[in-house]
Coordinates of C-alpha atoms and ligand atoms in Angstrom, one line a residue:
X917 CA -22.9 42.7 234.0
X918 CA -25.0 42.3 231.2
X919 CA -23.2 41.0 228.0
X920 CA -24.0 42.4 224.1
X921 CA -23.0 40.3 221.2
X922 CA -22.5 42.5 218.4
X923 CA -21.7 41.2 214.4
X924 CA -20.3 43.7 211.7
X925 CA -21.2 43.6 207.8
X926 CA -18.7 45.0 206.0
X927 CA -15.1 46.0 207.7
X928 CA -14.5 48.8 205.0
X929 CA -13.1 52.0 206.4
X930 CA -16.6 52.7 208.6
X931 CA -16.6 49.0 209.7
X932 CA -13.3 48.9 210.5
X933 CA -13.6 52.2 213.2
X934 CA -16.3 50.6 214.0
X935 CA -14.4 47.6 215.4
X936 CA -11.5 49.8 216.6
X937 CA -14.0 51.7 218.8
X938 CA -15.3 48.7 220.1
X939 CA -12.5 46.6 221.4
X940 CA -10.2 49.9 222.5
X941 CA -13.0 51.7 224.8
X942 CA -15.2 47.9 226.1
X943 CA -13.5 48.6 229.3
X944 CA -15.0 52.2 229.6
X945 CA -18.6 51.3 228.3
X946 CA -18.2 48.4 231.1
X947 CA -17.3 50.9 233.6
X948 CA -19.2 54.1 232.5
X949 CA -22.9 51.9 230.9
X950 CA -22.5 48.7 233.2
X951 CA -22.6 46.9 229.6
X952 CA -20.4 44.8 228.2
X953 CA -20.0 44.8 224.3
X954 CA -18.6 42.3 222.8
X955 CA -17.6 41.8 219.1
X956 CA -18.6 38.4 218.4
X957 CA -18.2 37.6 214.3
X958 CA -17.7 39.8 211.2
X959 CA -18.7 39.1 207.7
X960 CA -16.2 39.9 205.7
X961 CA -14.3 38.0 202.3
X962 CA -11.5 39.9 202.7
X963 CA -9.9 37.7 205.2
X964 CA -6.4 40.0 205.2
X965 CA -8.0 42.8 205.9
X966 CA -10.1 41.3 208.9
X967 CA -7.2 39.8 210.2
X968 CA -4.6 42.9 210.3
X969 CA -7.8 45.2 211.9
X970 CA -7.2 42.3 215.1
X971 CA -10.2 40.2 214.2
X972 CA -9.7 36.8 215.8
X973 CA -9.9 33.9 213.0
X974 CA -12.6 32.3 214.0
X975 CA -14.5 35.6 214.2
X976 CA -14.7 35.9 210.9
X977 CA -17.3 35.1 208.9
X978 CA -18.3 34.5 205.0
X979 CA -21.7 33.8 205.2
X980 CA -24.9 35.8 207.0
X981 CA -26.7 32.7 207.8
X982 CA -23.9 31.9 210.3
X983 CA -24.2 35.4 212.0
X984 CA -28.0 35.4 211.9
X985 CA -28.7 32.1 212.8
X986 CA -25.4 33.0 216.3
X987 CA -27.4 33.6 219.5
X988 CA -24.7 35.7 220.9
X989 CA -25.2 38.2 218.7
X990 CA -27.7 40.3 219.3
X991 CA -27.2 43.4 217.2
X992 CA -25.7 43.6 213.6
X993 CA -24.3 46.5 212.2
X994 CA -24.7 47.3 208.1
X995 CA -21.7 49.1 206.8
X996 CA -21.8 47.3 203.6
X997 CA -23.7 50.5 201.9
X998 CA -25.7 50.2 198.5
X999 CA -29.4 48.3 198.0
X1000 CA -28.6 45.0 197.2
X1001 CA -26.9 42.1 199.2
X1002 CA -27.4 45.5 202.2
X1003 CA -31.2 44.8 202.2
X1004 CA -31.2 40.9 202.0
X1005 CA -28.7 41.3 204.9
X1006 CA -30.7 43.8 207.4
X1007 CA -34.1 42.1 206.8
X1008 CA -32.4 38.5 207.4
X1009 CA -31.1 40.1 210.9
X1010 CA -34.6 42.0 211.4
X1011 CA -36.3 38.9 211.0
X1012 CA -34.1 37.1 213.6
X1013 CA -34.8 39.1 215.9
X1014 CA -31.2 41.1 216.2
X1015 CA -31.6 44.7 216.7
X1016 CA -29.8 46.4 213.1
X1017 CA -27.6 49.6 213.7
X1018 CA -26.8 50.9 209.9
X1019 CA -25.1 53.9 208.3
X1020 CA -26.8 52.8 204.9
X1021 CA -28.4 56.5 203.9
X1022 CA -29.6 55.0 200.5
X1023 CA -30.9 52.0 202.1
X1024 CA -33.0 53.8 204.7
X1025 CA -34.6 56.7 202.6
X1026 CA -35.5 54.2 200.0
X1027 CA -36.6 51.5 202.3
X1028 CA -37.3 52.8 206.1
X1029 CA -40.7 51.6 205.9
X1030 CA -40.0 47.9 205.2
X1031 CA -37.1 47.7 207.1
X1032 CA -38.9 49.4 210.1
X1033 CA -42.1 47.1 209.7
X1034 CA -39.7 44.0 210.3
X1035 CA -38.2 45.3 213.3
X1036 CA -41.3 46.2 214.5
X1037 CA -42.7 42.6 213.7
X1038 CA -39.8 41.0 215.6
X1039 CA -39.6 43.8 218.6
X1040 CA -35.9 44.6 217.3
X1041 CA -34.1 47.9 216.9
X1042 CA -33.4 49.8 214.0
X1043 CA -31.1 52.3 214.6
X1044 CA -29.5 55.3 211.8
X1045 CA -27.8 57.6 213.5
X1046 CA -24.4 56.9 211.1
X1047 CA -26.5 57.5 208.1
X1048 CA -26.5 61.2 208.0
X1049 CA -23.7 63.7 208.7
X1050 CA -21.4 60.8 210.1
X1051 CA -20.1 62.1 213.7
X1052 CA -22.6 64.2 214.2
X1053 CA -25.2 63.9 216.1
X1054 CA -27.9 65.5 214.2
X1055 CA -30.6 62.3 214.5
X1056 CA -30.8 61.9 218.1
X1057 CA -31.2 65.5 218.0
X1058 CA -34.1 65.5 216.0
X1059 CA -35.5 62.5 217.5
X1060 CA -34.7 63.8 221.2
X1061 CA -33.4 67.2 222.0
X1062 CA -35.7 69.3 219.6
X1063 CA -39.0 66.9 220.1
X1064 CA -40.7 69.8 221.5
X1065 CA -40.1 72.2 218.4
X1066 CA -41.8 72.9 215.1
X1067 CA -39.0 72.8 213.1
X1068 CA -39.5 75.5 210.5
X1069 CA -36.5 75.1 208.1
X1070 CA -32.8 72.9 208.5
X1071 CA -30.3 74.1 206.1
X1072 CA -27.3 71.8 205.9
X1073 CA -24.1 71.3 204.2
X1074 CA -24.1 67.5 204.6
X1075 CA -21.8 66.1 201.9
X1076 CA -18.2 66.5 202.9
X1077 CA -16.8 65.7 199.6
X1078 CA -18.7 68.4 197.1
X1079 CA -17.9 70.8 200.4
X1080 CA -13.9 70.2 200.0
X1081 CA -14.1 70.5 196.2
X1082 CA -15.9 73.9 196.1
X1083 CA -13.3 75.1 199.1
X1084 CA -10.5 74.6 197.2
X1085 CA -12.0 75.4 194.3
X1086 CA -13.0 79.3 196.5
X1087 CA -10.1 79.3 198.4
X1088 CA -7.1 78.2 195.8
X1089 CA -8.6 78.8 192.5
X1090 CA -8.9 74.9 191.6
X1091 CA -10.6 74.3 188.7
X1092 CA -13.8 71.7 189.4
X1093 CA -11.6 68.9 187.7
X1094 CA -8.4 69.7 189.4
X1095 CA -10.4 70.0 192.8
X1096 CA -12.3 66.6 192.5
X1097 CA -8.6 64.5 191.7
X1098 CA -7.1 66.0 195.1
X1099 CA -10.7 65.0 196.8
X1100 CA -10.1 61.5 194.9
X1101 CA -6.5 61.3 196.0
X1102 CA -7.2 62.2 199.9
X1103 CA -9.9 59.6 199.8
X1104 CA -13.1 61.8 200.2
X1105 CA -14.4 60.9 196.4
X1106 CA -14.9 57.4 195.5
X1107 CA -13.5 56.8 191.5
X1108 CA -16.6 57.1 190.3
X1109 CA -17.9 60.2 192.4
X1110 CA -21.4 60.7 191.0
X1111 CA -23.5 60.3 194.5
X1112 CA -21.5 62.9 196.2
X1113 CA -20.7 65.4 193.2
X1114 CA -24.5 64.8 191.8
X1115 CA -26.1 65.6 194.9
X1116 CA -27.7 61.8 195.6
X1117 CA -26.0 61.6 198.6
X1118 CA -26.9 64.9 200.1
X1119 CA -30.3 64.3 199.0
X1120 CA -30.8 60.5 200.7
X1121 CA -29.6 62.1 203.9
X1122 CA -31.9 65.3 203.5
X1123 CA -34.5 63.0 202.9
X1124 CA -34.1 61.1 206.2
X1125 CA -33.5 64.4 208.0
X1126 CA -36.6 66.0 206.5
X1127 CA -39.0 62.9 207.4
X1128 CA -37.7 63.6 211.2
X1129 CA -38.0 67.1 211.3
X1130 CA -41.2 67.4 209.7
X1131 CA -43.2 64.4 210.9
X1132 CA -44.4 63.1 207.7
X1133 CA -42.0 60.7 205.2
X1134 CA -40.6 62.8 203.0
X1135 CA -39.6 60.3 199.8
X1136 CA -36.3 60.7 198.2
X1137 CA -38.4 61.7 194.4
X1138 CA -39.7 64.8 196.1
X1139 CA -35.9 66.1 196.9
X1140 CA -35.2 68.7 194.0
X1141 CA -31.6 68.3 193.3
X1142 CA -28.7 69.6 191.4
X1143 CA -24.9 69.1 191.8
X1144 CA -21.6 70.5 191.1
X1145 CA -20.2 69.4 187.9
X1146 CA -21.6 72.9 186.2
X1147 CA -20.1 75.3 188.8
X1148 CA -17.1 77.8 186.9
X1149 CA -14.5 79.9 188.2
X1150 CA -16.3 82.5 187.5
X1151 CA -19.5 82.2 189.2
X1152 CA -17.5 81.7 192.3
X1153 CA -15.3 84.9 191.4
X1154 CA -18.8 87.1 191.0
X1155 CA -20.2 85.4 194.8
X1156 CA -16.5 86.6 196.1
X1157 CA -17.0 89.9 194.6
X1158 CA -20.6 90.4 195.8
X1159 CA -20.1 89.0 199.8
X1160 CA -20.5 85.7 199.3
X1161 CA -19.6 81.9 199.1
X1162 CA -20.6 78.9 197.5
X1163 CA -21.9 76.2 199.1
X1164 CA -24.1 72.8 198.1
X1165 CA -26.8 73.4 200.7
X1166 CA -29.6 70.9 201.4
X1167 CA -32.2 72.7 202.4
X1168 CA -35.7 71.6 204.1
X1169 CA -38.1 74.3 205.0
X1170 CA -42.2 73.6 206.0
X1171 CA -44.0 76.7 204.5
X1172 CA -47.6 77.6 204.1
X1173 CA -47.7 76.0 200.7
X1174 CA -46.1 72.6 201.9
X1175 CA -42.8 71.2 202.6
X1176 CA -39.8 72.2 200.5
X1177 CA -37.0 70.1 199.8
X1178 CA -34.1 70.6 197.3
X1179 CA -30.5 70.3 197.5
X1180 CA -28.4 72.7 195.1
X1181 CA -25.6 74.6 194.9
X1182 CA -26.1 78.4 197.0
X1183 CA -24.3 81.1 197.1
X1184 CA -24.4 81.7 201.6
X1185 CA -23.7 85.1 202.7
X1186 CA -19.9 85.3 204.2
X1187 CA -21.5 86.1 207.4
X1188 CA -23.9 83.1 207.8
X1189 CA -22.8 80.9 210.2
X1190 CA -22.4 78.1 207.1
X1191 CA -20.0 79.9 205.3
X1192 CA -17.4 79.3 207.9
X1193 CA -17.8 75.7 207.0
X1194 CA -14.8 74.4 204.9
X1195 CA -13.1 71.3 203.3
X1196 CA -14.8 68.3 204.4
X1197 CA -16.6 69.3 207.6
X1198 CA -20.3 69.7 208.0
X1199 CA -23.0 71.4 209.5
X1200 CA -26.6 71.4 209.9
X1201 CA -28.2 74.5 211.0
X1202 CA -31.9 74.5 212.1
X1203 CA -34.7 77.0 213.1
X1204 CA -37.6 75.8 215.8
X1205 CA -40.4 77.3 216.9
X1206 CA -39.3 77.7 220.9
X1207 CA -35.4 76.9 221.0
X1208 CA -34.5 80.0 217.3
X1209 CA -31.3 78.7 215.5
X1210 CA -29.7 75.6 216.7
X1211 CA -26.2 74.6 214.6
X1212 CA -24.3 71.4 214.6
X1213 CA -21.2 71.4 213.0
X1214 CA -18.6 68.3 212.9
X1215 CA -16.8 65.5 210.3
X1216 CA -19.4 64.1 208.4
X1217 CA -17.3 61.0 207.1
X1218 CA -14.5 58.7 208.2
X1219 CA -13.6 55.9 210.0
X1220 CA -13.7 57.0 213.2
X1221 CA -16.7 59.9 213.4
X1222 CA -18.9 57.5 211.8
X1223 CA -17.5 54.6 213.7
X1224 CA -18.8 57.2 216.6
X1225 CA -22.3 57.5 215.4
X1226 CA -22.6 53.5 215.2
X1227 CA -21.3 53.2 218.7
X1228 CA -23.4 55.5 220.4
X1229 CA -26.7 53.7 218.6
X1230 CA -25.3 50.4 219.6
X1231 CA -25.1 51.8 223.0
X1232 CA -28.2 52.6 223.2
X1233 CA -29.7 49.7 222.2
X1234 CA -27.6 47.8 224.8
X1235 CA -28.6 50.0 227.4
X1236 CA -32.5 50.4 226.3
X1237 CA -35.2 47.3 227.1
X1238 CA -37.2 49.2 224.6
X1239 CA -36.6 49.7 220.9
X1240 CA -37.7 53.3 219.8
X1241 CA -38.5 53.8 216.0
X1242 CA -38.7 56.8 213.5
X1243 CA -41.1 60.2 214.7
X1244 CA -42.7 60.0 211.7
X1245 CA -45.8 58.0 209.8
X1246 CA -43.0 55.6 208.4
X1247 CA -44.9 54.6 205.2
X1248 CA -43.5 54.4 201.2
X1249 CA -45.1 57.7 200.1
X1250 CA -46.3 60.7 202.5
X1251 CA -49.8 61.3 203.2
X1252 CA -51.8 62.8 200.4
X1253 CA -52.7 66.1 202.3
X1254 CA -49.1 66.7 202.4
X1255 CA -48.0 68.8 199.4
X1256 CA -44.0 69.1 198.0
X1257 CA -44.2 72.3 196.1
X1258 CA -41.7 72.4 193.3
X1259 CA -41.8 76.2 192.3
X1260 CA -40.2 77.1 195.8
X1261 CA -39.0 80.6 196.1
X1262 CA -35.3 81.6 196.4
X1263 CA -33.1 84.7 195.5
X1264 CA -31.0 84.1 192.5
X1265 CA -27.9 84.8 191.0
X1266 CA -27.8 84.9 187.3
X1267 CA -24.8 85.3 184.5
X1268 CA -25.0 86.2 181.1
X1269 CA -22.9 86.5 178.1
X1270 CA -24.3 89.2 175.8
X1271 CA -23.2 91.3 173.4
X1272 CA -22.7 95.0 174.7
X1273 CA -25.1 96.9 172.2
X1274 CA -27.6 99.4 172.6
X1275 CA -31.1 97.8 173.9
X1276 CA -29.8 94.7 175.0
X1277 CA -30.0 95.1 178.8
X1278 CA -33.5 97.0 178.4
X1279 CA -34.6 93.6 176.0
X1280 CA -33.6 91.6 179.3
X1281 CA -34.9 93.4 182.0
X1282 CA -37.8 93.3 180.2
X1283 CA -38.0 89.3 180.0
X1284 CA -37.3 89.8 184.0
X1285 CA -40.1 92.3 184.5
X1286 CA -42.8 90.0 182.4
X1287 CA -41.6 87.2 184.8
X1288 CA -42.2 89.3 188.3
X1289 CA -38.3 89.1 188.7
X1290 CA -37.1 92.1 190.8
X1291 CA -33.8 93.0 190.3
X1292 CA -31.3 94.2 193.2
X1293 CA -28.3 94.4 191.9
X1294 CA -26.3 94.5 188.7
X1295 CA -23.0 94.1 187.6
X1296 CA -21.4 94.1 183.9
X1297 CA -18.1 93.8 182.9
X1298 CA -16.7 94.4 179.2
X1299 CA -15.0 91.3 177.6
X1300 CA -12.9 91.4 175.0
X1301 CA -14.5 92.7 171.6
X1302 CA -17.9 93.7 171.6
X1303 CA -18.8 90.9 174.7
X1304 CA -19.5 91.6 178.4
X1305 CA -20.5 89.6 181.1
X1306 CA -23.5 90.8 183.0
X1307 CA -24.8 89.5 186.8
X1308 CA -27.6 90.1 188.5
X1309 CA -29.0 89.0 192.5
X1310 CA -32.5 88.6 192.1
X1311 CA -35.4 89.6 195.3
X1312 CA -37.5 86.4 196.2
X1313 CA -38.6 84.9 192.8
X1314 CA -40.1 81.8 191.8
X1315 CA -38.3 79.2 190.5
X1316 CA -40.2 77.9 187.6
X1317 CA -40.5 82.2 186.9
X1318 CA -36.8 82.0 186.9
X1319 CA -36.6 79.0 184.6
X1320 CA -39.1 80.6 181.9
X1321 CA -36.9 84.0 182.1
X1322 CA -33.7 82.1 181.2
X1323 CA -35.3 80.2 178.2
X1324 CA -36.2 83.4 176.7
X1325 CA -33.2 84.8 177.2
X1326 CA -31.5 82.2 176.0
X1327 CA -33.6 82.5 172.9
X1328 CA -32.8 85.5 172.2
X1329 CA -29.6 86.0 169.6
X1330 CA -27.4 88.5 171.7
X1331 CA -27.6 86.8 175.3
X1332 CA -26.7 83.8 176.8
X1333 CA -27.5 82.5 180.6
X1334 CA -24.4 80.6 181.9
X1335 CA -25.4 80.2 185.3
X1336 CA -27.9 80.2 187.5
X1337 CA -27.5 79.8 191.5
X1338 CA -29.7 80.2 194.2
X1339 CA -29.0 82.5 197.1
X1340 CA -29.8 82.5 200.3
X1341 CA -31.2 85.8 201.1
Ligands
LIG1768 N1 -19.6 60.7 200.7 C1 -20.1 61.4 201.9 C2 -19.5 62.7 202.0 C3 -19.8 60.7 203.2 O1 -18.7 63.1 201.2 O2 -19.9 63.5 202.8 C4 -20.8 59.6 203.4 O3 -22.1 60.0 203.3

């Protein structure tokens, strides 16, 4: 049977179900893929920790030069994350020869091109299935199952973290800071949680996703983003009341005017299909040309379904003579032809604070009307004193229209914007 040597950088939590998959199920990928995969070293300075996952002592290593330069080892995973000593690492593999299997979404939207021009170089792998939506097999589908589409638009809730902070924060009232300490305490949100809550993380992956789907690199600085920090109670009370829920969508779509990618917080009618996504679960839903809607739905983190998504790659390099590479013209910037419009079009949802005087909502609608923004519904509601609180859903308007309607309104002495969200209509 033909042995695989495989080395793991990093036994964190994703390394470390990484290595639990591999020794508990070798006897079934011996019996049901006549391979057998070995673990042979992992680098790792936390020699306590490798030891109580089951690593054998002399397994474990300190140094990559001693699992580069092994010739037992044939395929290295990354699961060290971030740029730096990640990089060094996969390009000193690449240019050994050993096929890479990462789940380093930062790594590979900023650097795809380089690392993929090395493993090309050297006729190794270069495998990312882990790095986007975690269990779920959303690459492979791209890369495989939907090959014969145009993919017209993927919308995706593919941060697990910012999704469990705005269910609690929809579901038990949670203010934003109380919801992000429970995330923290579970685990889902790192002590600094900035990538997820930011959107950085949603947009790497989205990034990656996009590249596949649409055929052309998509690079990270065309992703429009915006996160969750600025998200109230009461924005999430108006959705409830008008049907729907909030959600931090990532959201790809090839149009007439170019390829549109932006990852923002979206109000998603209760009876989409992604609004029955909740706490730390994902889902990707996609449109192509022949199969309609396609949605994938699973854990986008942990030990265990990313531990999944490594597997299966490392499978299939063990069981392939042939590398396969990225779909798309894997270079640093897209092609020139290919345009990333930035005043995309969206519904909107819009709150104000004004003060409830005669000529106020006719000075506003006014501001709307100058900026082609059609109104379709409208709510007020009378605060204390001479306040109110006024909401309106927007038809299809522009976003840069949108953002030259709230400057003058928030120019004007009486009326305030306080937030602005996109809806998908
Ligand atoms: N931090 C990510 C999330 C998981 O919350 O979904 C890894 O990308």
């Amino acid at each position: 049977m033909k042995k695989v040597g495989v080395a793991i950088l990093g036994l964190g939590v994703v390394g470390g179900g990484t290595y639990q998959i591999l020794t508990q199920n070798r006897e079934f990928y011996q019996k049901t893929q006549d391979v057998d995969i070995v673990v042979e070293s992992v680098l790792e300075l936390n020699r306590e920790r490798a030891l109580s996952l089951g690593v054998p002592a002399e397994k474990i290593m300190t140094n990559i030069a001693e699992v580069v330069c092994n010739p037992d080892v044939n395929i290295v995973v990354e699961v060290i994350g971030g740029i730096d000593a990640a990089k060094e690492y996969v390009l000193a593999a690449l240019n050994a020869g050993k096929t890479v299997v990462t789940s380093n979404k930062e790594l590979f939207c900023k650097y795809s091109h380089e690392l993929e021009r090395a493993a090309k170089r050297q006729n190794a792998g270069l495998y990312f299935e882990a790095s986007c939506v975690g269990g779920v097999p959303i690459i492979r589908t791209l890369l495989d199952g939907l090959q014969a589409n145009h993919i017209t638009s993927m919308m995706g809730i593919i941060n697990g973290t910012t999704n469990y902070i705005l269910t609690k924060m929809s579901n038990e009232g949670m203010t934003y800071e109380d919801a992000l300490k429970e995330a923290q305490r579970l685990g889902y949100a790192e002590a600094n949680p900035t990538a997820d809550v930011e959107g950085f993380d949603a947009a790497y992956k989205l990034s990656i996703l996009s590249s596949l789907a649409f055929h052309t690199k998509v690079p990270f600085s065309k992703v429009f983003r915006e996160g969750i920090t600025q998200i109230t109670q009461e924005a999430i009370a108006d959705g409830k009341q008008l049907g729907y829920c909030l959600k931090l969508l990532a959201i790809g779509k090839q149009t007439d005017a170019g390829i549109e990618v932006r990852v923002h917080p979206t109000f998603v009618r209760k009876d989409h299909p992604l609004a029955a996504v909740n706490d730390s679960f994902n889902a990707v839903y996609l449109h192509g040309d022949a199969v309609d809607d396609v949605m994938l739905y699973g854990r986008g983190a942990g030990a265990l379904p990313t531990g999944s998504a490594i597997v299966s790659d490392i499978i299939y390099a063990a069981t392939h003579s042939e590398s396969r590479y990225s779909t798309f013209k894997n270079t640093a910037n897209a092609d020139k032809s290919v345009n990333f419009p930035s005043d995309f079009s969206s519904a909107y949802y819009l709150r104000l604070s004004v003060t409830d005087r005669t000529g106020v909502l006719a000075k506003i609608t006014n501001i709307f009307g100058k900026n082609n923004i059609s109104i379709v519904e409208m709510q007020q509601k009378i605060l204390d004193g001479d306040k109110a609180a006024v909401t309106f859903i927007t038809h299809e308007s522009r976003e840069l229209a949108i953002r030259d309607a709230v400057s003058k309104i928030n120019a004007l002495e009486f009326a305030s914007v306080d937030s602005v969200l996109r809806v998908v209509s």
